[in-house]
Short mmCIF file of C-alpha atoms in Angstrom, two decimals:
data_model
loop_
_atom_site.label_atom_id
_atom_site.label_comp_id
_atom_site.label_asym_id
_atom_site.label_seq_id
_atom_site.Cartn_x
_atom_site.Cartn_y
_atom_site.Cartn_z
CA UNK T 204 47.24 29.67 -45.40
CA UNK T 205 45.94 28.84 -41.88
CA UNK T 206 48.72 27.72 -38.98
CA UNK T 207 47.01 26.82 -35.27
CA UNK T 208 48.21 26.40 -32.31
CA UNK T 209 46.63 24.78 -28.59
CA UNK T 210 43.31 25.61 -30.23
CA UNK T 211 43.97 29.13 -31.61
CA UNK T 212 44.23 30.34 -35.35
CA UNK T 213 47.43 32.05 -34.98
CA UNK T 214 47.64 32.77 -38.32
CA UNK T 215 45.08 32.78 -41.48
CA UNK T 216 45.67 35.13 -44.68
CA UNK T 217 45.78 35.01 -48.48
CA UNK T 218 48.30 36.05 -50.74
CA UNK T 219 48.26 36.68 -54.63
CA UNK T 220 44.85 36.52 -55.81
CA UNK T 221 41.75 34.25 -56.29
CA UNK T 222 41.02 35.77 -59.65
CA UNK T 223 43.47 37.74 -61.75
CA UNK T 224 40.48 39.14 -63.95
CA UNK T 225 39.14 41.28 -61.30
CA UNK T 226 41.79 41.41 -59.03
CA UNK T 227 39.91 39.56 -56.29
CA UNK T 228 42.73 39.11 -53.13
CA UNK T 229 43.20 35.53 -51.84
CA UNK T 230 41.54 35.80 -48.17
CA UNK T 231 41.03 33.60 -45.28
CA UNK T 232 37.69 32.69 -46.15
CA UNK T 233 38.30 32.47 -50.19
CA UNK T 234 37.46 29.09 -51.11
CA UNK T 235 39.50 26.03 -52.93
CA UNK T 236 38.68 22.68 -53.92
CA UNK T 237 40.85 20.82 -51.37
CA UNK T 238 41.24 17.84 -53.72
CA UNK T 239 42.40 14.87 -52.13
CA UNK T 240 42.08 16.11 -48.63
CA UNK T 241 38.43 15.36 -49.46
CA UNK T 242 38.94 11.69 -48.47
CA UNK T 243 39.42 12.42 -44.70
CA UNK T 244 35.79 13.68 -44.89
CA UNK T 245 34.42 10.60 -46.31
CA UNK T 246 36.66 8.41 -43.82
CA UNK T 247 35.10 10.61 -40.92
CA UNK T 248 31.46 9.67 -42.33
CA UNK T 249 31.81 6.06 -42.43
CA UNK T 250 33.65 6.84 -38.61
CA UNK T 251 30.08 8.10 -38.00
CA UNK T 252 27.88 5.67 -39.52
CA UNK T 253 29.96 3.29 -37.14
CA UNK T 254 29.25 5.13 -34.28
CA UNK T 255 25.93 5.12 -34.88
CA UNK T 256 25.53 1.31 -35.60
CA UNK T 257 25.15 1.87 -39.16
CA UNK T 258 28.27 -0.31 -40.09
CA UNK T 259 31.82 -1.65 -39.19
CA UNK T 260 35.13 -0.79 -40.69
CA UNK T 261 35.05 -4.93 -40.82
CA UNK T 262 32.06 -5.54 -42.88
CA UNK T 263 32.34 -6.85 -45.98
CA UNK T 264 31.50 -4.78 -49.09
CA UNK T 265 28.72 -6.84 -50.16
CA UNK T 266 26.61 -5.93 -46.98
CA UNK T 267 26.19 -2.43 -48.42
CA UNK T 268 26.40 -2.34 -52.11
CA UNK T 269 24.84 -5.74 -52.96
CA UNK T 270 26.08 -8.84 -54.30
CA UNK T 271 29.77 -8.27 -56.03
CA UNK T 272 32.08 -10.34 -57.96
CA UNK T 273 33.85 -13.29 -56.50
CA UNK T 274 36.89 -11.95 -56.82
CA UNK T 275 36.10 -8.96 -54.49
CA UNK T 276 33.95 -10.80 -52.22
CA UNK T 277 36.65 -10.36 -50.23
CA UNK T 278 37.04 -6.52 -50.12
CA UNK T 279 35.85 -4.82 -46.50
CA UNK T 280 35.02 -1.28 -45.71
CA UNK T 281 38.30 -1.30 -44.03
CA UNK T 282 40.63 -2.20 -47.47
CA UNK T 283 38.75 0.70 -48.83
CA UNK T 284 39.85 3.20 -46.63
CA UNK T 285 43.49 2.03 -46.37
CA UNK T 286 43.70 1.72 -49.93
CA UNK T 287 44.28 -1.97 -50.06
CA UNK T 288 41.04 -2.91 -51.96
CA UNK T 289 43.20 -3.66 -55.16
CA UNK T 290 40.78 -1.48 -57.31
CA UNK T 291 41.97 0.63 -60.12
CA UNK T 292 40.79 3.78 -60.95
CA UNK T 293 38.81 3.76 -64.23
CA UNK T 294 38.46 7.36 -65.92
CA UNK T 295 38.49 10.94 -66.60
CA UNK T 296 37.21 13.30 -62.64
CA UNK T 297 34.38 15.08 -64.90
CA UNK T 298 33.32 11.85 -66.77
CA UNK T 299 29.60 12.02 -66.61
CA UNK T 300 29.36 9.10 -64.63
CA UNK T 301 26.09 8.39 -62.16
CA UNK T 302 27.16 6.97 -58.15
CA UNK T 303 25.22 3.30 -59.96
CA UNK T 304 27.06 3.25 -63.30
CA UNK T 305 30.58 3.84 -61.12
CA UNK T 306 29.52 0.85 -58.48
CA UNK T 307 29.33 -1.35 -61.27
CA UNK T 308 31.86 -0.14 -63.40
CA UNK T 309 34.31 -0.70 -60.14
CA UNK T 310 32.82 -4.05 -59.17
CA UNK T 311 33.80 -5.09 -62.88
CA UNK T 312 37.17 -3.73 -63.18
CA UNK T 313 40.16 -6.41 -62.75
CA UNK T 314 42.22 -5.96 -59.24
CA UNK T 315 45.64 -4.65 -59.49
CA UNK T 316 46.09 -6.87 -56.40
CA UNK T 317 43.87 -9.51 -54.19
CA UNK T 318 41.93 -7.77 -51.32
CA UNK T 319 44.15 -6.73 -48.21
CA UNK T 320 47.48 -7.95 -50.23
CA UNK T 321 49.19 -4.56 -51.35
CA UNK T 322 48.40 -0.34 -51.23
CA UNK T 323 47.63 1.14 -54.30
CA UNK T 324 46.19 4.56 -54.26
CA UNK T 325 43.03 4.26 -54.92
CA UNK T 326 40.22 7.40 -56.36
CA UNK T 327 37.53 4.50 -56.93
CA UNK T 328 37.84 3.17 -53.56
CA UNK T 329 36.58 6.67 -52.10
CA UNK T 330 34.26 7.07 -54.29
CA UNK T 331 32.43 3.53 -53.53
CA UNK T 332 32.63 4.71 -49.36
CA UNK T 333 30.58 7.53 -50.44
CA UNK T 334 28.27 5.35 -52.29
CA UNK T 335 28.39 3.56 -49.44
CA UNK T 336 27.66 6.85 -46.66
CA UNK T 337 24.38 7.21 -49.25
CA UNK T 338 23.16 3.28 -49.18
CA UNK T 339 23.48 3.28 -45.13
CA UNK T 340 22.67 6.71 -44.30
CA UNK T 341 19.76 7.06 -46.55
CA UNK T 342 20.97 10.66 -47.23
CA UNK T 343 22.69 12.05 -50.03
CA UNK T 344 26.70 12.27 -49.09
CA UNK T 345 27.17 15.93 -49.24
CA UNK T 346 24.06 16.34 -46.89
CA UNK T 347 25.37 13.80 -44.24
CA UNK T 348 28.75 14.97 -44.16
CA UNK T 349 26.74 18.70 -44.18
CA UNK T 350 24.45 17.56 -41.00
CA UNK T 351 26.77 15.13 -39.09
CA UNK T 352 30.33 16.62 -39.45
CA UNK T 353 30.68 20.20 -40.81
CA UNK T 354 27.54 21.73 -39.01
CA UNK T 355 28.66 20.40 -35.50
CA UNK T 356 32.20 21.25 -36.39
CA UNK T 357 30.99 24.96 -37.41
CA UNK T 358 32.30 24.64 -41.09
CA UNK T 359 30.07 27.37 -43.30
CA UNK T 360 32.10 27.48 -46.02
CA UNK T 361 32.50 23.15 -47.16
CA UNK T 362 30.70 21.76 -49.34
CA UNK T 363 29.97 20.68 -53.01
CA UNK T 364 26.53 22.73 -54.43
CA UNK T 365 24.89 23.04 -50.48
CA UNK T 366 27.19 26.35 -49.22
CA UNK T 367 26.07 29.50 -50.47
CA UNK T 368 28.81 30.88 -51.91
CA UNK T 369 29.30 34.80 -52.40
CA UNK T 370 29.77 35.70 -55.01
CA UNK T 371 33.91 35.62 -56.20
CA UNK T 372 34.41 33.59 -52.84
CA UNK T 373 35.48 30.92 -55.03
CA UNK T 374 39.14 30.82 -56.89
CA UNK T 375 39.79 30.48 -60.06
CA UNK T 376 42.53 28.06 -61.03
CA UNK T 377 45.59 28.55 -63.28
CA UNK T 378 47.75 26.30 -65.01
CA UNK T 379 51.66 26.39 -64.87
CA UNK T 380 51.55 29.07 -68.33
CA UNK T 381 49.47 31.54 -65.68
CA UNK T 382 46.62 29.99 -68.13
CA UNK T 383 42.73 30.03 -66.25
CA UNK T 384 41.56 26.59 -65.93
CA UNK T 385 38.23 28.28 -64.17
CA UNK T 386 36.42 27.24 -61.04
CA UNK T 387 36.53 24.09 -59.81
CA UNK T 388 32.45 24.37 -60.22
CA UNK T 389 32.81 25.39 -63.78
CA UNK T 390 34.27 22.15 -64.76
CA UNK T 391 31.28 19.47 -65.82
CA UNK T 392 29.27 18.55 -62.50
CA UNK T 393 26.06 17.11 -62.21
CA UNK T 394 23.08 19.03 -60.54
CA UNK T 395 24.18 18.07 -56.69
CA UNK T 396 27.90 18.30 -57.32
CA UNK T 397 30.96 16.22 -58.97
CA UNK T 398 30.37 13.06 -60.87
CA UNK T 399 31.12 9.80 -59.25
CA UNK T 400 34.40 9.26 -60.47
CA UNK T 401 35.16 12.56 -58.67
CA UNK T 402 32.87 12.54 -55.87
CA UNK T 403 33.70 11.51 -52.18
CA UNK T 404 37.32 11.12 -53.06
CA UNK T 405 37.63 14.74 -54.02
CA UNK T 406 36.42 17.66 -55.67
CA UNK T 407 35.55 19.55 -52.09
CA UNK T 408 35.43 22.82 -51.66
CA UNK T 409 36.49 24.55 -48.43
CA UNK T 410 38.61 27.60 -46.72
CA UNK T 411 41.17 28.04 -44.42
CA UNK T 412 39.41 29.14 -41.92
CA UNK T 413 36.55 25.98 -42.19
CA UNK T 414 39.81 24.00 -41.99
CA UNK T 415 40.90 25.17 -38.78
CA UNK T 416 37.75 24.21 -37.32
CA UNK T 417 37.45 20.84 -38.88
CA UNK T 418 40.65 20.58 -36.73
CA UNK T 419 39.75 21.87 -33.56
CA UNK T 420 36.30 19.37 -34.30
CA UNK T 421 38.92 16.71 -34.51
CA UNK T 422 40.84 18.10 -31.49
CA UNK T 423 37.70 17.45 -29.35
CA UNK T 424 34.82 14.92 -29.45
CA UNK T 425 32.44 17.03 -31.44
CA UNK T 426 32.06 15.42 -34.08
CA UNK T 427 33.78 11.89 -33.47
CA UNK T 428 34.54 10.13 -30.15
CA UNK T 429 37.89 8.97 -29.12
CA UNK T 430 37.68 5.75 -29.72
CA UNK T 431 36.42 6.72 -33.18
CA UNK T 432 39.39 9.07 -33.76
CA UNK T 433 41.77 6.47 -32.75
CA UNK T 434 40.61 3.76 -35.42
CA UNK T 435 40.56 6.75 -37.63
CA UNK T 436 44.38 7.54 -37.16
CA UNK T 437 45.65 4.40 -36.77
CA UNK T 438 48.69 3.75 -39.19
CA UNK T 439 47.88 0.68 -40.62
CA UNK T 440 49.40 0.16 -44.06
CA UNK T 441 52.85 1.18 -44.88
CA UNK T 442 53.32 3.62 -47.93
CA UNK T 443 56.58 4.54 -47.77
CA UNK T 444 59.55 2.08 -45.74
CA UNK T 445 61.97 4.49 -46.10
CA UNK T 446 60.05 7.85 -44.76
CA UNK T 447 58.12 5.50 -42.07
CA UNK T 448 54.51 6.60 -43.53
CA UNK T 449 51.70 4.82 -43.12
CA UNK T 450 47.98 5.21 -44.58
CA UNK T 451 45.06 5.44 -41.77
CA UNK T 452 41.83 6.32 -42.91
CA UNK T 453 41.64 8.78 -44.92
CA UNK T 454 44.91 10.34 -43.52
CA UNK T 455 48.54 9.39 -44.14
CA UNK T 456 50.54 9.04 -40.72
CA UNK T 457 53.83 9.84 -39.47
CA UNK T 458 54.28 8.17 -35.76
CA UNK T 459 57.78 9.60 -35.30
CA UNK T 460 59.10 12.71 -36.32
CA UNK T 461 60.88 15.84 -35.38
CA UNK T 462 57.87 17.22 -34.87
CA UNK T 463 56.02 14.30 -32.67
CA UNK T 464 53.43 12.33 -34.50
CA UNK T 465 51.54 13.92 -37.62
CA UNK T 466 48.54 13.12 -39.72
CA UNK T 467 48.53 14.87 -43.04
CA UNK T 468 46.98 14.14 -46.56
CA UNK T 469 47.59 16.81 -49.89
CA UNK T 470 45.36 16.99 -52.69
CA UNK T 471 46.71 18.11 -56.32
CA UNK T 472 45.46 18.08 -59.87
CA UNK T 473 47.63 19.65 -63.01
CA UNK T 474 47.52 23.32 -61.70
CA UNK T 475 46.68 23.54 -58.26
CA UNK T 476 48.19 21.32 -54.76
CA UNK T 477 47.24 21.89 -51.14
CA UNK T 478 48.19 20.74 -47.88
CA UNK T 479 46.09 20.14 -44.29
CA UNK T 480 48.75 18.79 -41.33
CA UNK T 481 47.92 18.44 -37.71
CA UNK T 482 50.61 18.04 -35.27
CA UNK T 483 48.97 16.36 -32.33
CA UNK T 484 52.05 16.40 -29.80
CA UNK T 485 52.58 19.85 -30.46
CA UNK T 486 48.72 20.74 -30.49
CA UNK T 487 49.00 22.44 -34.16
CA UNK T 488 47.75 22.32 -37.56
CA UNK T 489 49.23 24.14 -40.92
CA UNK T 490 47.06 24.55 -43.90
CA UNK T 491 47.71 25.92 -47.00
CA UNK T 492 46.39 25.78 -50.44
CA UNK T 493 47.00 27.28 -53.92
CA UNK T 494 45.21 27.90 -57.13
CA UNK T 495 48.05 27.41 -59.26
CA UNK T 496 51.13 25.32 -57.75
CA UNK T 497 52.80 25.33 -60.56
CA UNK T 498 54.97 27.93 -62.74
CA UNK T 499 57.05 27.16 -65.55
CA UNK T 500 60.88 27.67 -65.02
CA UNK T 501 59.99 29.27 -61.62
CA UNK T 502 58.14 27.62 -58.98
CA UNK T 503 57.03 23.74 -58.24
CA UNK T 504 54.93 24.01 -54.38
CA UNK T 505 54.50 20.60 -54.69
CA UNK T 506 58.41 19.99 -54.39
CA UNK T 507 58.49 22.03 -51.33
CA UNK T 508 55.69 20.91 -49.41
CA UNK T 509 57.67 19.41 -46.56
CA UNK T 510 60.22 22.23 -46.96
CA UNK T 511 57.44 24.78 -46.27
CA UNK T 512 54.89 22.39 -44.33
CA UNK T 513 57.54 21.94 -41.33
CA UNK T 514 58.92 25.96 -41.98
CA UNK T 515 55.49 26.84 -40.97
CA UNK T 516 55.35 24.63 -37.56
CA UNK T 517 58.71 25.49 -36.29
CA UNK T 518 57.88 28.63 -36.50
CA UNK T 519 55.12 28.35 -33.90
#
């Protein structure tokens, strides 16, 4: 768990432990796979590749992956990263699945909805911006996102395969029987990291402490510029009418709330959830992560995410 405040890491500690087995303590710097949370990186690339004259948020698919079905002809970076592409998600994280086979497995899938009509959550769609950081960039995804965001941004510890992790740094995960479902790099992965139904819309690996400075990166213009971060946290489609959220890119957004304005995005699989908030009106951020959410007859996380999410900034 990390909480921040105007720029300082108030608080960052671990509780329980990262592996049972050896009795390994949860620390600061103990790493997770942050799941979902791994799409704000990929909508900070494309960010980049824009500010670099790579792309725009406006260009149409096509211009990057090649020619695509008429029914998706359509589809713009933008949709993508708001989740309003209309793709479907098409199988299993750990599928062994190359970044080409997925393109064309997505490009043939029917739409749920036409292009810019409706959200639907959408894995696939992350996974084809990554494809598309790798077809601009010229660079494999993990090592842009290692070069252009989490080196400026001082982030050691983020990564797929690149980090070198020390040995135990890396939880294992349990399952709501207290079962081990391993390390997130023990599950199938090809040489350079997750498959492609996994990869660039999760599957990250990170720490607390590499999350407080991806948000004091984002609190400054280190790694984006303003007018980058603005288009980034825009609210644009609405996810939820009767909580007033709204998807950005790569972040879901909050414009009013007790506590000001907040972006925030979770990530969750069976066993383990996590949670990365930043609270730009009160200049704070609350992390916190677990490697298993989840225990039978006594405790859901998930369910009290908000609960313990806004416990943790009042407390500030």
């Amino acid at each position: 768990m990390a909480v921040a405040s105007h720029g300082k890491l108030v608080h960052c500690a671990g509780f329980g432990l990262a592996d049972r087995e050896t009795k390994t303590p949860a620390r600061c710097d103990t790493a997770y796979d942050v799941m979902s949370i791994t799409k704000q990186f990929t909508a900070a690339a494309i960010m980049k590749l824009q500010m670099m004259g790579k792309l725009h948020t406006t260009d149409r698919i096509d211009a990057h992956l090649g020619p695509v079905p008429a029914d998706k002809r359509l589809i713009t970076v933008r949709h993508l990263l708001t989740h309003a592409s209309g793709l479907r998600d098409l199988g299993d994280d750990y599928a062994p699945v190359s970044r080409d086979a997925m393109v064309q497995r997505a490009l043939a899938s029917p739409l749920r909805s036409r292009p810019g009509a409706e959200f639907h959550y959408s894995n696939v769609g992350y996974s084809l911006l990554a494809a598309i950081v790798e077809r601009v960039s010229g660079s494999s995804y993990e090592r842009f996102l290692a070069e252009h965001l989490f080196a400026p941004a001082g982030m050691t510890s983020t990564g797929y395969v690149l980090p070198r992790w020390a040995p135990g740094q890396i939880a294992i995960e349990y399952d709501k029987h207290g079962n081990r479902r391993g390390r997130p790099t023990e599950h199938p992965w090809a040489a350079d990291g997750p498959y492609w139904y996994l990869r660039g819309n999760g599957g990250m690996l990170s720490t607390a402490r590499d999350m407080y400075r991806w948000h004091r990166a984002l609190e400054t213009d280190t790694i984006l510029s303003r007018r980058a971060k603005a288009e980034l946290f825009t609210p644009r489609v609405l996810t939820d009418r009767k909580a007033k959220v709204y998807y950005g890119y790569g972040w879901g957004v909050l414009p009013r709330t007790e506590h000001g304005r907040v972006a925030e995005h979770d990530g969750g699989n069976d066993w383990s959830f996590g949670e990365f908030a930043r609270f730009p009106d009160k200049r704070a951020m609350v992390f916190w992560i677990t490697n298993q959410a989840y225990r039978a007859g006594k405790w859901n996380l998930e369910d009290i995410n908000n609960k313990l999410t806004s416990g943790l900034v009042r407390a500030l």
